[in-house]
Amino acid sequence: MLVPHTRARKSSSRLPADTHQIVNLTRTLDDSYPIVFGSGLFENIARDMREPTPNATKPLASQFAIITDTNVGPIYAPALQAKLSQAGLKSAVFYIPAGEENKTIEACVAVMREMAVDGFGRDSAILALGGGLVGDMAGFTAAVYSRGIPYVQIPTTLLAQSDSSVGGKTGVDLGDVKNLVGAFKQPTVVYIDIQTLSTLSAEDFRSGLAETIKHGIIRDAEFFAFIEGNIDGVIARDPNCLFEVVKGNCRIKGSVVEIDPEEQNLRKILNYGHTAGHAIEALSGFSMPHGYAVSIGMMVAGRISVALGYLPEGYLTRQKALLLRAGLPVQIPPSISNEDIVALTLKDKKAREGRAMYVLPKRIGEMVVFGESYATYVDKAVVLEALERTR
Ligand SMILES: NC(=O)c1ccc[n+]([C@@H]2O[C@H](COP(=O)([O-])OP(=O)(O)OC[C@H]3O[C@@H](n4cnc5c(N)ncnc54)[C@H](O)[C@@H]3O)[C@@H](O)[C@H]2O)c1
Ligand SMILES: [Zn+2]
């Protein structure tokens, strides 16, 4: 008889001794890791990779698989590889085709095949060089390749530097369901190099700003006010503003993830704007950037919160004004119907009995707590009304 070990341990005294055995795997886990902020960091990265990691006597790996995509790779991978080589480290570059439509298990398998052919084994580590797509896919590859090898995040989009590179969620899409296959796998270290943001398109930069504004709303009124006061400098990518933005984002995301690494409750607040946002993104055929969809999704969730009496209207006005100044959309495109959005949100794994799950703001910097939970099911009629007002 197979007995799950936690249950077996609790009831073992009631089981006859000759019917089972316990494989005792109680462990204390320390998944802590540093986030390093800087500008022009590749040399530091190479130097660090040569040194023993904290609490270890040897370097992270003896060879490094730089996983990147076909847009960002040509810009930055040669420079990173050159620095690694100058530091006496072996590396090879593996390309994923750019674009969310390539966030598939097949693309990960293709990279893993190439890594195997190139002799990458358990003594290797992955360097994830790119946006959220690369970070999620390279992290997932690290979680399963050779039953798990270390990985380092070198995020190059504002979204990845502010959000996806921190927290250890990795994975790929399956069909039209985002991130259905994945693993929690924390990086060994994250290097946030704001210089890489200089080549990012205006659209991708704005997309990352949506998550930045989201962070202010869900947890930090002061950070929100900083963005309000410095939005022009942020958009001009002034280095001082960028440092404040990435540091603030990582502080907020890190503080949430530390309390709730596996999204039991508090981490759900990071999904603000994502219930309707994900649906709108998918219904645009993924032609709409993620952050744009989240921006519209935050307007929908904000309106739901106003309608249910949780959020005073003035805060919604402030949210909308900042999203507009950041160049983000705040209205649902006419080509996407309310009914389709609702139908898709109900397909989500978190939906129950015809109601989708939302996290709702109470004011700038604080989310509503429903009993003990940060998320609540919202009736379809309330959602439809909010969608209609977001046009
Ligand atoms: N793991 C998480 O917690 C988490 C959180 C949010 C989003 N995500 C995931 O992140 C992904 C979206 O990430 P994204 O917005 O960074 O998209 P992305 O990685 O697709 O990057 C957007 C585009 O910018 C290019 N690019 C990246 N860096 C560049 C640079 N410095 N200069 C020029 N071009 C550059 C890319 O090649 C791509 O074409 C989605 O798959 C989403 O599911 C994950
Ligand atoms: Zn997001």
XYZ file of C-alpha atoms and ligand atoms in Angstrom:
436
model
C 0.000 0.000 0.000
C 1.290 3.455 -0.919
C 0.664 6.047 1.767
C 1.554 9.725 1.251
C 4.396 10.250 3.686
C 2.909 13.157 5.622
C -0.242 11.194 6.345
C 1.763 8.062 7.000
C 3.841 9.789 9.616
C 0.808 11.097 11.491
C -1.017 7.779 11.518
C 1.965 5.442 11.534
C 1.325 4.308 15.090
C -1.998 2.853 13.893
C -0.448 0.935 10.982
C 1.106 -2.430 11.662
C 4.875 -2.087 11.524
C 5.315 -4.633 8.730
C 2.977 -2.856 6.249
C 4.905 0.308 5.526
C 8.118 2.190 5.737
C 8.730 5.899 6.037
C 11.219 7.635 3.809
C 11.990 10.543 6.060
C 12.484 13.700 4.047
C 11.947 16.479 6.541
C 14.170 19.344 5.396
C 14.884 22.935 6.180
C 15.115 24.897 3.006
C 16.935 28.175 2.429
C 16.007 29.556 -0.981
C 17.212 33.101 -0.228
C 19.029 34.914 -3.012
C 20.433 38.362 -3.701
C 19.204 40.865 -6.286
C 22.090 42.962 -7.603
C 21.245 46.377 -9.148
C 23.624 48.197 -11.462
C 24.410 49.548 -14.889
C 26.816 47.640 -17.147
C 26.972 44.513 -14.987
C 28.231 41.797 -17.354
C 31.802 41.969 -16.083
C 30.607 41.647 -12.475
C 28.435 38.699 -13.453
C 31.365 36.881 -15.049
C 33.571 37.600 -12.040
C 30.911 36.385 -9.617
C 30.374 33.177 -11.599
C 34.049 32.360 -11.160
C 33.887 32.710 -7.381
C 32.417 30.194 -4.936
C 28.790 31.014 -4.163
C 28.028 32.080 -0.556
C 28.101 29.080 1.819
C 29.839 26.918 -0.803
C 33.430 26.058 -1.545
C 33.158 25.959 -5.301
C 31.708 28.100 -8.080
C 28.112 27.644 -9.153
C 29.017 25.580 -12.219
C 31.822 24.636 -14.540
C 29.936 25.633 -17.670
C 27.147 28.072 -18.411
C 24.219 27.785 -20.802
C 23.133 31.297 -21.784
C 19.464 30.947 -22.720
C 18.119 33.947 -24.584
C 15.715 34.768 -27.431
C 16.258 35.697 -31.047
C 15.602 39.432 -30.473
C 17.540 40.199 -27.331
C 20.237 37.532 -27.754
C 22.008 39.126 -30.729
C 22.212 42.446 -28.823
C 23.614 41.173 -25.515
C 24.674 37.507 -25.604
C 28.011 38.076 -27.417
C 29.091 40.659 -24.816
C 28.090 38.409 -21.914
C 29.804 35.418 -23.475
C 32.968 37.456 -24.079
C 33.089 38.491 -20.394
C 32.597 34.888 -19.289
C 35.345 33.765 -21.624
C 37.707 36.508 -20.328
C 37.007 35.159 -16.842
C 38.064 31.703 -18.055
C 34.543 30.260 -18.031
C 33.005 27.959 -20.626
C 29.654 28.934 -22.079
C 27.356 28.403 -25.043
C 24.345 30.394 -26.242
C 20.934 28.775 -26.841
C 18.207 30.663 -28.667
C 14.452 30.464 -28.136
C 12.434 32.054 -30.957
C 11.123 35.401 -29.622
C 7.376 35.820 -29.037
C 4.812 34.527 -26.537
C 3.566 31.986 -29.110
C 6.902 30.205 -28.611
C 6.485 29.854 -24.849
C 5.977 26.130 -25.265
C 7.314 22.950 -23.784
C 8.508 21.994 -27.284
C 10.768 25.051 -27.419
C 12.220 24.119 -24.009
C 12.766 20.551 -25.182
C 14.583 21.848 -28.285
C 16.955 23.842 -26.062
C 17.466 20.852 -23.761
C 18.333 18.619 -26.715
C 20.967 21.122 -27.829
C 22.325 21.370 -24.285
C 22.594 17.583 -24.100
C 24.397 17.423 -27.442
C 26.802 20.118 -26.234
C 27.634 18.098 -23.126
C 25.852 20.201 -20.512
C 25.322 18.049 -17.432
C 24.807 18.418 -13.710
C 27.861 20.653 -13.417
C 26.157 23.353 -15.515
C 24.131 26.431 -14.701
C 21.745 28.442 -16.827
C 21.988 32.181 -17.347
C 18.554 33.497 -18.362
C 19.270 36.559 -20.511
C 16.087 38.240 -21.688
C 12.576 39.284 -20.812
C 9.912 37.400 -18.893
C 9.537 34.865 -21.668
C 13.183 33.832 -21.453
C 13.193 33.985 -17.635
C 10.145 31.721 -17.321
C 11.378 29.242 -19.925
C 15.017 29.169 -18.845
C 13.889 28.820 -15.214
C 11.636 25.918 -16.137
C 14.469 24.306 -18.096
C 16.676 24.712 -15.017
C 13.984 23.076 -12.876
C 13.844 19.912 -14.969
C 17.125 19.580 -16.877
C 19.312 16.960 -15.269
C 16.647 16.839 -12.502
C 17.400 20.456 -11.690
C 20.429 22.724 -12.113
C 20.974 26.275 -10.802
C 19.962 29.337 -12.794
C 20.720 33.012 -12.712
C 18.294 35.682 -13.885
C 19.613 38.517 -16.041
C 16.329 40.230 -16.914
C 16.413 42.728 -19.779
C 12.858 44.101 -19.967
C 11.266 46.435 -17.453
C 8.624 43.787 -16.819
C 11.233 41.151 -16.070
C 13.343 43.533 -13.948
C 10.302 44.626 -11.983
C 8.326 41.481 -11.705
C 8.946 38.152 -13.383
C 12.621 37.618 -12.457
C 11.769 37.666 -8.742
C 9.662 35.003 -7.094
C 10.679 31.746 -8.740
C 7.580 31.109 -10.847
C 8.707 29.405 -14.046
C 6.868 27.666 -16.838
C 5.396 27.538 -20.308
C 1.965 27.928 -21.882
C -0.102 24.932 -22.971
C -2.461 25.645 -25.857
C -4.096 28.963 -25.054
C -3.703 28.532 -21.292
C -0.860 30.644 -19.975
C 1.739 29.139 -17.666
C -0.185 25.888 -17.222
C 2.974 23.794 -17.016
C 5.699 24.932 -14.680
C 7.538 24.755 -11.410
C 8.585 26.928 -8.525
C 12.330 27.281 -8.965
C 14.147 30.127 -7.273
C 17.176 31.640 -9.018
C 20.593 31.648 -7.351
C 20.990 35.370 -7.978
C 19.260 38.082 -10.023
C 21.272 40.787 -11.826
C 19.264 43.843 -12.760
C 21.238 45.845 -15.291
C 19.325 49.002 -16.170
C 21.628 49.669 -19.118
C 19.906 46.856 -21.021
C 16.674 48.864 -20.899
C 18.139 51.386 -23.361
C 17.384 49.112 -26.337
C 13.878 48.106 -25.240
C 11.012 49.254 -27.478
C 8.708 51.985 -26.164
C 5.836 49.494 -26.203
C 7.675 46.908 -24.086
C 8.854 49.633 -21.721
C 5.285 50.895 -21.179
C 4.133 47.314 -20.712
C 6.545 46.987 -17.771
C 5.296 50.282 -16.349
C 1.847 48.743 -15.909
C 3.248 46.178 -13.441
C 5.189 48.980 -11.748
C 2.033 51.025 -11.216
C 0.294 47.845 -10.063
C 2.938 47.346 -7.368
C 2.301 50.835 -6.019
C -1.443 50.272 -5.868
C -1.320 46.876 -4.196
C 1.246 47.621 -1.517
C 3.067 50.932 -1.456
C 1.388 54.358 -1.650
C 4.748 56.132 -1.392
C 6.102 54.254 -4.396
C 2.939 55.117 -6.332
C 3.418 58.781 -5.423
C 7.055 58.604 -6.549
C 5.973 57.387 -9.982
C 3.269 60.065 -10.146
C 5.866 62.719 -9.372
C 8.545 61.399 -11.714
C 6.632 59.860 -14.608
C 8.343 62.064 -17.215
C 11.826 61.067 -16.003
C 10.770 57.423 -15.882
C 9.491 57.524 -19.456
C 12.688 59.310 -20.572
C 14.532 56.370 -18.899
C 16.543 58.672 -16.701
C 18.962 56.290 -14.880
C 18.214 57.695 -11.421
C 14.489 57.243 -11.960
C 15.031 53.740 -13.355
C 17.038 52.710 -10.298
C 14.247 53.913 -8.015
C 11.677 52.089 -10.134
C 13.442 48.709 -10.293
C 14.469 48.832 -6.637
C 10.956 49.770 -5.520
C 9.420 47.055 -7.655
C 11.779 44.370 -6.366
C 11.304 45.513 -2.764
C 7.529 45.197 -3.111
C 7.521 41.940 -5.061
C 10.181 40.471 -2.750
C 8.220 41.408 0.374
C 5.124 39.642 -0.961
C 6.981 36.543 -2.102
C 8.872 36.254 1.197
C 5.601 36.024 3.107
C 3.826 33.759 0.635
C 6.238 32.048 -1.782
C 3.698 29.590 -3.195
C 0.658 31.837 -3.561
C -1.412 30.506 -0.702
C -2.922 33.918 -0.062
C -1.034 37.265 0.025
C 0.787 36.595 -3.264
C -2.608 36.681 -4.971
C -2.510 40.499 -4.737
C 0.108 40.421 -7.495
C -2.727 39.275 -9.757
C -4.404 42.673 -9.508
C -5.680 43.499 -12.993
C -4.800 40.046 -14.274
C -8.212 38.330 -14.154
C -9.759 40.450 -16.906
C -6.265 41.339 -18.159
C -5.298 37.771 -19.049
C -8.623 37.288 -20.838
C -8.200 40.493 -22.861
C -4.616 39.540 -23.716
C -5.717 36.115 -24.958
C -8.719 37.529 -26.851
C -6.382 39.915 -28.665
C -4.632 36.796 -29.942
C -1.679 37.882 -27.760
C -1.148 40.848 -30.078
C -1.753 43.159 -27.124
C 1.308 43.406 -24.828
C 0.785 41.824 -21.413
C 1.143 45.122 -19.509
C -1.406 46.884 -21.715
C -3.926 44.160 -20.939
C -3.083 44.410 -17.228
C -3.613 48.181 -17.386
C -7.129 47.689 -18.757
C -7.645 44.818 -16.304
C -6.765 47.123 -13.389
C -9.412 49.573 -14.585
C -11.954 46.717 -14.629
C -10.976 45.442 -11.169
C -10.842 48.998 -9.794
C -14.380 49.638 -11.090
C -15.608 46.387 -9.535
C -14.114 47.533 -6.231
C -15.837 50.935 -6.522
C -19.142 49.235 -7.400
C -18.911 46.910 -4.381
C -18.188 49.858 -2.098
C -14.581 48.970 -1.233
C -12.687 51.634 -3.206
C -13.474 55.359 -3.028
C -13.859 56.702 -6.595
C -11.018 59.248 -6.152
C -8.423 56.462 -6.030
C -9.703 55.016 -9.290
C -9.357 58.461 -10.873
C -5.724 58.641 -9.665
C -5.012 55.162 -11.007
C -6.502 56.048 -14.397
C -4.610 59.347 -14.615
C -1.256 57.681 -13.960
C -1.915 54.841 -16.414
C -2.779 57.430 -19.076
C 0.349 59.490 -18.352
C 2.388 56.293 -18.681
C 0.920 55.880 -22.174
C -1.109 52.822 -21.251
C -4.586 51.931 -22.523
C -7.510 52.172 -20.100
C -10.338 51.010 -22.375
C -11.265 47.611 -23.734
C -10.778 47.484 -27.528
C -14.146 47.432 -29.390
C -13.177 44.152 -31.094
C -13.348 42.307 -27.744
C -16.794 41.634 -26.260
C -17.751 41.677 -22.591
C -19.293 38.212 -22.874
C -16.092 36.750 -24.317
C -14.021 38.261 -21.508
C -16.357 36.833 -18.863
C -16.419 33.422 -20.569
C -12.637 33.260 -20.636
C -12.199 34.361 -17.010
C -14.551 31.534 -16.037
C -12.282 29.013 -17.732
C -9.481 30.007 -15.382
C -8.359 27.322 -12.954
C -9.291 29.612 -10.030
C -12.933 30.210 -11.117
C -15.769 28.491 -9.187
C -19.468 28.017 -9.915
C -19.720 30.607 -12.650
C -17.808 33.272 -10.753
C -14.279 34.449 -11.461
C -11.794 35.410 -8.791
C -10.635 39.008 -8.356
C -8.299 40.878 -6.045
C -9.588 44.363 -5.311
C -7.982 47.580 -4.047
C -9.195 49.395 -0.952
C -7.050 52.485 -1.544
C -3.715 53.225 -3.207
C -1.254 50.962 -1.372
C -3.710 48.524 0.178
C -5.893 45.647 -1.002
C -9.173 44.421 0.440
C -9.025 41.369 2.706
C -12.127 39.157 2.527
C -12.230 37.292 5.814
C -8.777 35.772 5.680
C -8.403 35.849 1.905
C -7.046 38.479 -0.450
C -9.196 37.251 -3.331
C -12.931 37.027 -3.793
C -15.429 35.619 -6.270
C -17.377 38.321 -8.093
C -20.840 37.863 -9.618
C -21.064 37.967 -13.375
C -23.505 40.910 -13.359
C -21.072 43.084 -11.403
C -18.230 42.154 -13.756
C -20.342 42.865 -16.853
C -21.254 46.303 -15.515
C -17.586 47.114 -14.816
C -16.589 45.896 -18.282
C -19.245 48.088 -19.875
C -17.928 51.131 -18.022
C -14.376 50.366 -19.224
C -15.223 51.254 -22.822
N 7.310 34.440 -13.571
C 6.542 35.444 -13.246
O 6.309 35.703 -12.074
C 5.962 36.307 -14.327
C 5.346 37.516 -14.008
C 4.870 38.317 -15.040
C 5.008 37.904 -16.360
N 5.605 36.717 -16.644
C 5.781 36.276 -18.035
O 6.656 37.171 -18.703
C 6.392 37.130 -20.085
C 6.374 38.536 -20.637
O 7.633 39.135 -20.377
P 8.146 40.398 -21.198
O 7.115 41.424 -21.218
O 9.487 40.721 -20.656
O 8.189 39.847 -22.694
P 9.316 39.189 -23.577
O 10.277 38.419 -22.782
O 8.613 38.497 -24.687
O 10.093 40.482 -24.151
C 9.423 41.388 -24.991
C 10.229 41.650 -26.272
O 11.361 42.450 -25.963
C 12.540 41.842 -26.468
N 13.605 42.264 -25.574
C 13.851 41.814 -24.329
N 14.813 42.556 -23.754
C 15.193 43.484 -24.655
C 16.148 44.536 -24.634
N 16.844 44.816 -23.553
N 16.284 45.265 -25.768
C 15.533 45.015 -26.856
N 14.605 44.053 -26.923
C 14.435 43.291 -25.826
C 12.235 40.389 -26.485
O 13.058 39.701 -27.369
C 10.772 40.392 -26.912
O 10.677 40.530 -28.304
C 5.082 36.394 -20.269
O 5.346 35.120 -20.776
C 4.527 36.302 -18.853
O 3.747 35.151 -18.633
C 6.074 35.927 -15.665
Zn 1.682 40.436 -15.142
